[in-house]
XYZ file of C-alpha atoms in Angstrom:
662
model
C 125.155 98.953 71.695
C 126.140 102.006 73.933
C 128.529 104.392 72.776
C 130.976 105.661 75.077
C 131.882 104.396 78.830
C 128.969 102.062 79.945
C 130.199 100.974 82.645
C 129.860 101.999 86.416
C 133.219 101.454 87.908
C 135.870 103.688 86.730
C 139.207 105.206 87.833
C 139.286 107.265 90.528
C 140.822 110.757 90.283
C 143.986 111.226 92.632
C 144.601 107.788 93.414
C 147.215 106.880 95.501
C 147.922 103.522 95.689
C 149.755 103.082 98.999
C 147.344 105.368 100.802
C 144.658 102.657 99.738
C 147.265 99.691 100.706
C 147.411 101.553 104.493
C 143.988 102.217 104.828
C 142.842 98.218 103.699
C 145.572 96.940 106.280
C 144.217 99.612 109.080
C 140.881 98.087 108.157
C 142.186 94.956 109.113
C 144.071 95.414 111.841
C 143.033 94.784 115.363
C 140.167 92.430 116.461
C 137.027 92.165 113.165
C 137.500 94.458 110.295
C 136.094 97.405 109.388
C 134.087 95.571 106.343
C 132.492 98.941 105.237
C 135.594 100.861 104.961
C 137.188 98.435 102.816
C 133.932 97.612 100.376
C 133.898 101.543 100.026
C 137.222 101.154 98.646
C 137.571 98.584 96.662
C 134.654 99.103 94.867
C 135.589 102.838 93.788
C 138.856 101.639 92.397
C 138.790 100.444 88.533
C 140.311 96.890 88.987
C 143.921 98.583 86.854
C 143.550 100.616 90.314
C 143.187 97.622 92.499
C 146.287 95.887 91.080
C 148.643 98.587 92.264
C 146.866 98.432 95.339
C 148.024 94.752 95.656
C 151.317 96.155 94.706
C 151.919 98.654 97.218
C 150.560 96.319 100.443
C 152.947 94.125 99.736
C 155.693 96.311 99.183
C 154.401 98.187 102.578
C 153.600 95.789 104.140
C 155.712 92.458 103.049
C 152.158 90.473 102.963
C 149.652 89.226 100.070
C 146.820 91.570 100.037
C 144.515 89.027 98.986
C 145.880 85.984 101.658
C 144.827 89.081 104.350
C 141.209 89.256 102.839
C 140.768 86.273 102.735
C 141.881 85.936 106.404
C 139.651 88.527 107.844
C 135.982 87.840 105.338
C 133.691 85.602 105.073
C 131.211 83.548 102.457
C 129.966 85.594 99.864
C 131.457 88.461 100.773
C 135.086 87.233 100.708
C 134.338 85.773 97.505
C 132.749 88.695 95.534
C 135.469 91.026 97.360
C 138.897 88.479 96.517
C 137.219 88.229 93.132
C 137.242 91.926 92.491
C 141.290 92.293 93.464
C 142.043 89.853 90.840
C 143.023 90.207 86.977
C 139.794 89.650 85.047
C 141.580 87.653 82.762
C 142.570 85.805 86.065
C 138.779 85.474 87.604
C 137.988 83.991 84.075
C 140.400 81.557 84.131
C 139.749 80.919 88.114
C 136.030 80.667 86.877
C 136.763 77.875 84.288
C 139.065 75.756 86.370
C 136.526 75.205 89.079
C 133.640 74.624 86.540
C 135.710 71.777 85.735
C 137.692 70.978 88.665
C 135.133 70.435 91.108
C 132.871 68.087 92.203
C 130.987 67.574 88.524
C 131.226 69.699 85.493
C 129.484 72.876 85.891
C 128.786 73.739 82.458
C 126.721 76.417 82.816
C 129.225 78.750 83.264
C 131.641 77.036 80.870
C 128.565 78.010 78.619
C 128.638 81.866 80.055
C 132.067 82.766 80.356
C 133.049 81.250 76.146
C 130.066 82.489 74.767
C 130.008 86.274 75.723
C 133.765 87.215 75.412
C 135.763 88.977 72.732
C 138.669 87.521 71.408
C 141.042 89.686 73.461
C 139.353 88.527 76.342
C 139.893 84.718 75.097
C 143.585 85.368 74.626
C 144.103 86.384 77.994
C 142.216 84.215 79.681
C 144.124 81.470 77.895
C 147.108 83.210 79.088
C 145.703 83.770 82.941
C 145.230 80.209 82.739
C 148.442 78.383 82.121
C 150.169 80.544 84.442
C 148.093 80.179 87.319
C 147.096 76.470 86.821
C 150.582 75.527 84.959
C 148.020 73.540 82.080
C 146.722 74.356 79.008
C 142.859 75.757 79.174
C 141.789 73.550 76.055
C 142.684 70.519 77.439
C 141.027 70.912 80.524
C 138.074 72.199 78.998
C 138.067 68.819 76.407
C 138.997 66.368 79.217
C 135.854 67.265 80.964
C 133.275 67.713 77.900
C 132.373 65.715 74.727
C 130.285 65.638 72.079
C 129.608 68.766 69.964
C 129.047 70.205 73.315
C 133.171 69.533 73.361
C 133.458 70.911 69.568
C 131.827 74.437 69.533
C 133.662 74.983 73.551
C 137.053 74.530 71.224
C 136.226 76.866 68.782
C 135.493 79.637 71.247
C 138.532 79.100 72.607
C 140.314 80.213 69.598
C 139.423 83.438 70.019
C 139.773 83.622 66.169
C 136.232 84.936 65.332
C 136.412 88.527 63.035
C 136.072 91.599 64.572
C 132.879 93.462 65.035
C 133.013 95.300 62.595
C 133.714 92.593 59.836
C 131.013 92.109 57.511
C 131.052 89.834 54.068
C 128.130 91.228 52.420
C 128.603 88.509 49.345
C 128.213 86.201 52.513
C 124.628 86.951 54.742
C 122.853 84.816 51.953
C 125.168 81.736 51.008
C 125.538 81.487 54.980
C 122.033 82.038 56.122
C 120.799 79.411 53.669
C 123.440 76.539 54.742
C 122.028 77.229 58.257
C 118.128 76.601 56.948
C 119.487 73.730 54.742
C 121.471 72.159 57.785
C 118.896 72.937 60.589
C 115.660 72.208 58.186
C 115.509 70.386 55.064
C 118.083 67.191 56.051
C 117.305 64.331 58.271
C 119.718 64.866 61.222
C 120.790 68.241 61.854
C 124.727 68.969 60.167
C 125.795 70.574 63.744
C 129.433 71.009 62.486
C 128.083 74.121 60.222
C 126.319 75.709 62.908
C 129.702 75.207 65.062
C 131.978 76.539 61.664
C 129.562 79.495 61.071
C 128.541 80.685 64.796
C 131.880 80.403 66.298
C 133.756 82.380 63.480
C 131.988 84.459 61.318
C 131.699 88.417 63.684
C 128.451 89.314 65.412
C 127.258 92.351 63.014
C 127.626 90.008 59.966
C 125.644 87.151 61.875
C 123.091 89.590 63.041
C 122.234 90.088 58.805
C 122.686 86.365 58.833
C 119.768 85.984 61.418
C 117.651 88.309 60.115
C 118.143 87.112 56.437
C 117.322 83.307 58.164
C 114.069 84.721 59.586
C 113.288 85.557 56.625
C 113.378 82.055 54.721
C 112.185 80.116 57.030
C 109.818 82.156 58.535
C 111.119 81.190 62.387
C 113.552 82.752 64.474
C 117.249 81.375 64.411
C 116.544 80.618 68.276
C 113.274 78.461 67.271
C 115.402 76.356 64.936
C 118.277 75.597 67.743
C 115.771 74.753 70.611
C 113.555 71.978 68.107
C 117.063 70.705 66.321
C 119.378 70.621 69.232
C 119.199 69.420 72.721
C 121.369 69.300 76.131
C 124.492 71.369 76.330
C 125.011 72.017 72.678
C 121.704 73.879 72.600
C 122.308 75.805 75.750
C 125.496 76.607 74.318
C 124.083 77.312 70.698
C 121.385 79.427 72.673
C 123.499 81.128 74.676
C 126.250 82.396 71.520
C 123.109 83.534 69.891
C 121.597 85.632 72.718
C 125.307 86.993 72.690
C 125.366 88.002 69.099
C 122.283 89.396 69.492
C 123.170 91.723 72.723
C 125.712 90.543 74.920
C 123.802 93.332 77.598
C 120.298 91.320 77.086
C 121.641 88.090 77.301
C 123.370 89.197 81.077
C 120.318 90.994 82.300
C 118.535 87.194 81.515
C 120.815 85.503 83.365
C 121.471 87.725 86.149
C 117.576 87.281 86.647
C 117.795 83.368 86.133
C 120.299 83.443 88.972
C 118.278 85.687 91.657
C 114.630 83.900 90.499
C 114.861 80.664 91.987
C 114.176 79.760 95.259
C 118.586 80.296 96.103
C 120.737 82.668 94.749
C 122.927 81.262 92.534
C 125.708 83.958 93.894
C 128.649 82.527 91.599
C 126.874 83.362 88.710
C 125.533 86.567 90.557
C 129.328 87.546 91.764
C 131.040 86.823 88.136
C 128.027 88.740 85.953
C 129.063 91.943 88.361
C 132.518 91.898 88.586
C 132.608 90.912 85.063
C 130.206 94.110 83.472
C 131.021 96.331 86.064
C 133.657 98.521 83.763
C 132.098 96.679 80.504
C 128.213 97.621 80.228
C 126.872 97.197 83.184
C 124.378 100.348 82.489
C 123.462 98.486 78.562
C 122.294 95.793 81.071
C 120.350 97.503 83.743
C 118.728 98.869 80.801
C 117.657 95.464 79.284
C 117.205 94.482 82.899
C 114.050 96.915 82.967
C 112.798 96.551 80.166
C 112.507 92.710 80.578
C 111.291 92.011 84.220
C 109.230 94.111 86.796
C 111.739 95.843 88.609
C 114.755 96.892 88.140
C 118.567 95.071 89.009
C 119.006 97.661 92.128
C 115.638 96.726 93.616
C 116.000 92.601 92.754
C 119.400 92.747 94.547
C 118.361 94.871 97.600
C 115.661 92.023 97.797
C 118.068 88.752 97.114
C 121.051 89.554 99.417
C 122.205 91.178 102.822
C 124.438 92.851 104.317
C 128.074 93.635 103.355
C 127.379 91.474 100.368
C 124.354 93.419 99.143
C 125.982 97.073 99.566
C 129.087 95.925 97.510
C 127.239 94.709 95.157
C 125.062 97.694 94.287
C 127.910 99.306 94.275
C 128.910 97.831 91.130
C 125.667 97.703 89.850
C 125.319 102.106 90.319
C 122.440 103.862 90.889
C 118.701 102.352 90.318
C 116.371 102.659 87.679
C 112.945 104.310 88.686
C 110.800 102.616 86.832
C 109.390 106.216 85.490
C 112.411 106.881 82.594
C 112.605 106.319 79.133
C 114.574 103.637 76.990
C 117.759 104.885 75.725
C 117.475 104.664 71.966
C 119.458 101.324 72.147
C 117.046 99.462 74.572
C 113.966 101.034 72.208
C 115.632 99.550 69.093
C 116.410 96.610 70.995
C 112.450 96.168 72.186
C 111.569 97.308 68.520
C 113.369 94.291 67.156
C 111.757 91.726 69.809
C 108.743 92.976 68.968
C 109.157 92.297 64.846
C 111.125 88.589 65.345
C 107.894 87.809 67.387
C 105.913 89.069 64.834
C 107.357 87.724 61.972
C 107.941 84.509 63.487
C 105.504 81.270 62.132
C 105.989 78.956 65.475
C 105.014 75.361 64.456
C 103.001 74.394 67.357
C 104.167 71.118 68.168
C 101.749 68.608 71.255
C 103.514 65.948 73.579
C 100.645 63.533 72.890
C 99.333 61.458 69.729
C 96.293 59.903 68.077
C 97.686 56.179 69.046
C 97.898 53.725 65.855
C 96.135 50.789 65.646
C 93.190 52.134 68.540
C 90.420 50.079 69.473
C 87.848 51.440 71.353
C 86.453 48.541 72.555
C 88.784 46.485 73.668
C 90.257 49.660 75.623
C 87.257 49.838 77.077
C 87.022 46.141 78.226
C 90.467 46.568 80.222
C 89.295 49.622 81.601
C 86.793 47.644 83.177
C 88.873 45.474 84.149
C 91.525 47.350 85.785
C 88.380 49.174 87.962
C 87.151 45.331 88.693
C 86.663 43.802 91.866
C 88.801 44.811 94.609
C 91.892 47.235 94.315
C 92.168 49.560 91.388
C 94.656 48.997 88.572
C 95.702 51.860 88.656
C 98.809 51.344 85.535
C 96.149 49.849 83.230
C 94.099 53.776 83.481
C 96.981 55.351 83.319
C 98.722 53.904 80.238
C 95.291 53.766 78.535
C 94.198 57.479 78.665
C 97.324 59.722 78.647
C 98.472 56.989 75.358
C 95.436 58.412 73.673
C 94.552 61.246 71.528
C 91.365 63.311 73.266
C 88.952 62.366 70.139
C 89.842 58.485 70.956
C 89.478 59.321 74.611
C 85.648 60.166 73.395
C 85.374 56.808 71.571
C 86.187 55.106 74.761
C 83.917 56.700 76.558
C 80.931 55.897 74.020
C 82.169 52.369 74.092
C 82.012 51.707 77.445
C 78.769 52.710 77.781
C 77.964 50.504 74.012
C 78.995 47.788 75.140
C 78.793 47.665 79.240
C 75.991 49.888 79.491
C 78.121 51.908 82.424
C 79.499 55.373 83.004
C 83.169 55.392 82.630
C 83.354 58.882 84.540
C 81.142 57.809 87.032
C 83.492 54.582 87.385
C 87.060 56.536 87.245
C 85.415 58.558 90.247
C 84.219 56.461 91.895
C 88.079 54.462 92.070
C 90.437 57.185 92.171
C 90.649 59.838 94.283
C 92.414 63.497 94.450
C 95.253 65.210 92.181
C 95.101 61.349 89.949
C 91.338 61.766 89.489
C 91.474 65.116 88.979
C 94.280 64.720 86.067
C 92.247 61.669 84.880
C 88.919 63.439 84.576
C 90.340 66.120 82.767
C 91.517 64.046 80.406
C 88.368 61.958 79.518
C 86.338 65.312 79.571
C 86.318 67.277 75.874
C 88.387 70.216 75.746
C 85.170 72.260 76.442
C 84.104 70.836 78.743
C 87.096 70.935 80.694
C 87.607 74.637 79.582
C 84.036 75.457 81.156
C 85.201 73.248 84.207
C 88.020 75.258 84.273
C 86.386 78.270 84.608
C 83.056 77.092 86.782
C 86.365 76.210 89.772
C 87.463 79.527 89.702
C 84.392 81.004 89.812
C 82.698 79.091 92.806
C 83.176 79.121 96.456
C 84.768 81.788 98.577
C 88.077 83.279 96.328
C 87.710 83.396 92.681
C 91.245 82.491 90.693
C 91.733 85.777 88.842
C 94.635 83.971 87.019
C 92.856 81.479 85.930
C 89.862 83.120 83.858
C 92.661 85.308 82.879
C 95.506 82.886 81.481
C 92.099 80.622 80.143
C 90.689 83.393 77.925
C 93.805 84.796 76.953
C 95.448 81.656 75.373
C 91.694 80.172 73.577
C 90.427 80.547 69.632
C 87.373 82.047 69.187
C 85.978 78.723 68.687
C 87.725 77.132 71.739
C 85.488 79.730 73.004
C 82.285 79.241 71.565
C 82.467 75.652 72.902
C 83.760 76.233 76.002
C 80.446 78.876 76.588
C 78.138 75.763 75.006
C 79.809 73.309 77.260
C 79.105 75.538 80.570
C 75.731 76.365 79.306
C 74.961 72.777 79.237
C 76.627 71.716 82.200
C 75.493 74.068 84.528
C 72.172 76.072 82.692
C 73.419 79.553 82.865
C 75.932 81.273 80.725
C 79.596 82.034 81.368
C 79.042 85.669 80.618
C 76.533 85.538 83.845
C 78.615 83.550 85.800
C 81.611 85.922 85.662
C 79.327 89.082 85.664
C 78.451 88.082 88.927
C 81.679 86.969 89.614
C 84.064 90.171 88.513
C 83.570 93.585 89.054
C 84.577 96.641 87.243
C 86.656 96.843 84.530
C 88.601 93.144 84.728
C 84.477 92.392 85.051
C 84.313 94.733 81.507
C 88.042 92.942 79.834
C 86.414 89.296 80.475
C 83.082 89.984 79.277
C 84.567 91.010 76.366
C 86.857 88.355 75.748
C 83.900 85.529 76.526
C 82.611 86.894 73.725
C 85.084 84.755 71.520
C 84.882 87.640 68.593
C 88.501 89.063 68.421
C 88.911 89.848 65.075
C 91.092 87.277 62.713
C 93.660 87.476 59.626
C 97.335 88.994 59.149
C 97.785 93.017 60.549
C 96.797 95.904 58.483
C 100.135 97.994 58.675
C 97.781 101.346 57.987
C 96.015 100.594 61.175
C 98.233 99.196 62.817
C 99.997 102.631 62.878
C 96.961 104.161 64.938
C 96.169 102.113 66.630
C 99.667 102.567 68.492
C 99.657 106.332 67.923
C 96.424 106.054 70.073
C 97.619 103.622 72.865
C 100.505 106.662 72.958
C 98.641 109.324 73.342
C 96.137 106.777 75.900
C 99.076 106.718 78.059
C 98.727 110.321 79.011
C 95.223 110.211 79.730
C 93.907 109.632 82.841
C 93.636 105.955 83.965
C 90.438 105.682 83.322
C 90.190 106.588 79.591
C 93.511 104.833 78.898
C 92.408 101.138 80.363
C 89.343 101.734 77.857
C 91.348 102.613 74.930
C 93.807 99.745 76.116
C 91.255 97.546 76.422
C 89.153 98.449 73.084
C 92.392 97.432 70.987
C 93.981 94.577 73.383
C 90.399 92.633 73.322
C 89.228 92.613 69.837
C 92.467 92.798 67.058
C 93.558 89.229 66.250
C 97.462 88.252 67.734
C 99.361 89.151 64.262
C 97.700 92.769 63.977
C 98.223 93.619 67.986
C 102.575 92.476 67.023
C 102.979 95.034 64.932
C 100.466 97.257 66.834
C 103.016 96.586 69.882
C 105.493 96.902 67.615
C 105.345 100.628 65.776
C 103.887 101.443 69.962
C 107.928 101.729 70.398
C 108.446 104.655 67.958
C 105.725 106.050 69.037
C 105.812 106.183 72.811
C 109.933 104.733 72.706
C 108.817 102.781 75.909
C 107.747 99.396 75.366
C 103.724 98.051 76.320
C 104.634 95.830 79.096
C 106.682 98.545 81.130
C 103.637 100.657 80.273
C 100.767 98.134 81.708
C 103.353 97.221 84.572
C 103.738 100.595 85.292
C 100.309 102.256 84.801
C 98.021 99.722 85.757
C 97.386 97.699 88.650
C 95.372 95.052 90.231
C 93.406 92.303 87.985
C 93.315 95.231 85.339
C 96.952 95.046 84.588
C 97.175 90.525 84.764
C 94.557 90.961 82.186
C 96.430 93.236 80.127
C 99.402 91.233 80.882
C 98.575 88.497 80.102
C 97.161 89.509 76.723
C 100.204 91.273 75.578
C 102.303 88.279 77.020
C 100.231 85.480 75.331
C 100.505 87.901 71.830
C 104.032 88.455 72.187
C 104.750 84.423 72.680
C 102.216 82.760 73.989
C 103.886 78.879 75.112
C 106.243 81.489 76.703
C 103.965 82.950 79.174
C 102.129 79.386 79.743
C 105.664 77.925 80.556
C 105.658 81.079 83.163
C 102.517 80.219 84.277
C 103.481 76.578 84.683
C 106.340 77.689 87.575
C 104.368 79.519 89.069
C 102.131 76.828 89.889
C 105.229 75.014 90.999
C 107.810 77.400 92.379
C 106.352 78.120 95.271
C 106.269 76.446 98.096
C 102.748 74.207 98.051
C 102.072 73.420 94.336
C 98.907 74.806 92.521
C 97.893 71.854 91.774
C 94.905 73.244 89.998
C 96.894 75.039 87.428
C 98.963 72.540 86.847
C 96.534 69.646 85.841
C 94.876 72.934 83.545
C 98.046 73.511 81.922
C 99.093 69.826 81.743
C 95.443 68.398 80.001
C 94.502 71.853 77.802
C 98.182 71.897 75.952
C 99.184 68.379 75.751
C 97.473 68.349 72.260
C 98.324 71.999 71.255
C 101.783 73.268 71.620
C 103.190 71.565 75.200
C 106.447 70.671 72.848
C 107.076 74.208 72.756
C 106.180 75.242 76.252
C 108.842 72.926 77.599
C 111.580 73.854 75.463
C 110.362 78.013 76.461
C 110.287 76.101 80.369
C 114.304 75.546 79.581
C 115.199 78.226 78.600
C 113.866 80.446 80.777
C 114.495 78.905 83.970
C 117.102 76.456 83.333
C 115.620 73.593 84.385
C 113.817 71.254 82.560
C 109.615 70.976 82.993
C 110.827 67.327 83.199
C 112.668 67.845 86.264
C 111.006 70.211 88.065
C 107.531 68.128 87.632
C 109.580 64.852 88.918
C 110.734 67.021 92.384
C 107.191 68.407 92.562
C 104.904 65.600 92.691
C 104.364 62.237 93.650
C 103.015 58.457 92.475
C 100.727 58.156 90.142
C 100.031 61.506 89.608
C 103.605 61.986 89.107
C 104.043 59.271 86.590
C 100.988 60.506 84.438
C 101.780 64.337 84.209
C 105.304 62.734 82.963
C 103.917 60.793 80.823
C 101.782 64.044 79.242
C 105.361 66.020 79.717
C 106.319 63.826 77.147
C 111.124 63.874 77.593
C 113.354 65.140 79.414
C 115.445 68.011 77.498
């Protein structure tokens, strides 16, 4: 990415290995060790200098420095310091060895190391592995893996990728066509073609191939991989593609994932901070700042503690306060992301489809039987309701009344309870009735659920909003607009009022107007916050999504900043959340909804209302896409998350809606 040196750890000037060895010896002498002195010294030297210190230590004291450090230190701090003392190739070798020799294989570690290293690093790793463990890395890896995943790892272990500058101009179009044919055209993906091309062509060449692929397929290579491949092979190929697009961006995402869950994945954190500290840590910090709401420095600070934390922060280098503008390279990345978003035609895929040979009268009778008499047969109810489309469910409601003279909703409410009842009733309502009810629930009672109001209004089409308005009026005898205005205030209320009109423009981007809009937004960033909010609202709440993608793309060029960053930095409270919701939805709606799902489940205590709202409302729209985004962002499938977070018949129904394990 950047020119020149982009690491944070460099050779110390006036270096004296023997003096350093003595400092370390003294720091470990006697009772308790001077950890501060150890970490300052180790992070203040380059890896090459640390190797000289190890040698000097042995010459001076006849002891192994690494053994002494292991003896004196404990926990993550020990792992981090000891790992810093190893030559990089030997550290990589140890990571691979631990990943395959431990209990269960750590595929994520194999993927990260082998997808991101260049040819020289791979060759050094292979050699170091044999030297350290007396066995052949390829044999060890193939012994623990299988299928296409194994084949791609073998290809990567060869370290025979074309060198960075090598571009076969005459093959770009052909490679893109071949990839397209392999994935899209025939039944069954021709995985070997993906393996051959993605494993051997240079990064520069493949970047051009991916651009060409996007033109041909009208979607990104990542989207194809997500819909065509699965399991570890899918994870590996996505990692390879992300590294081809930008290695620092790949590591920024891995670092974020390692810290954002409940427990920190210290292995991953240590591995990346060490291995990139002398290569591209500055670029990683820049990418991190672009994607997330805080600097890498602050995330490490909040997520770790003690000497371990101090060492990691020393490797990280500085704290990128959010004020600065992008480095040109990061601005290009942000621009490219918006461009990709603008060019991609996402094929939305539901998880629930209409049942074939559907008989509403039959279903109505079976539902009645399941609820009649003593006790309820929940299995029958779940089986029918979760396996029909919403239109079919409406026919069942009608048949229930026509044949039995009973109100199915009333019967279900009296037979079911708690979350299962809410979920089944949600599925039985029409989408408009359900949306209206969710809007109502978000506003009634003591507190307002602003997040729910935003999520619903920024993800629904004009038609859906009009239908929701009608259903609200019908069900609650007042307009949704009135309800919003009596329940919210100020600029936030104005934004919701604008969205609830369902008057967003439709249609493709207008390039000339997009340039004007982008410039107006960029100028507004220098106004006072009131004027800025009004200008943002007038554009973000009214323009079509395809148009806004181009506006946000050009905004990067006009301001050298990313729209998301500006919103996070310059706005606050509900207005910030609403603007952010619009931007995220414009950028990648399934990803935005996947984030909302994650937030509903990750805390102690599940937000069941949000979980039900999303699973019900997206099951016939884009829940498949949401699942794929969820897995890529959180390294864990939606299925696993629901499985671990809910129970009983409620869980069973949610998993049926989820539709697959990924």
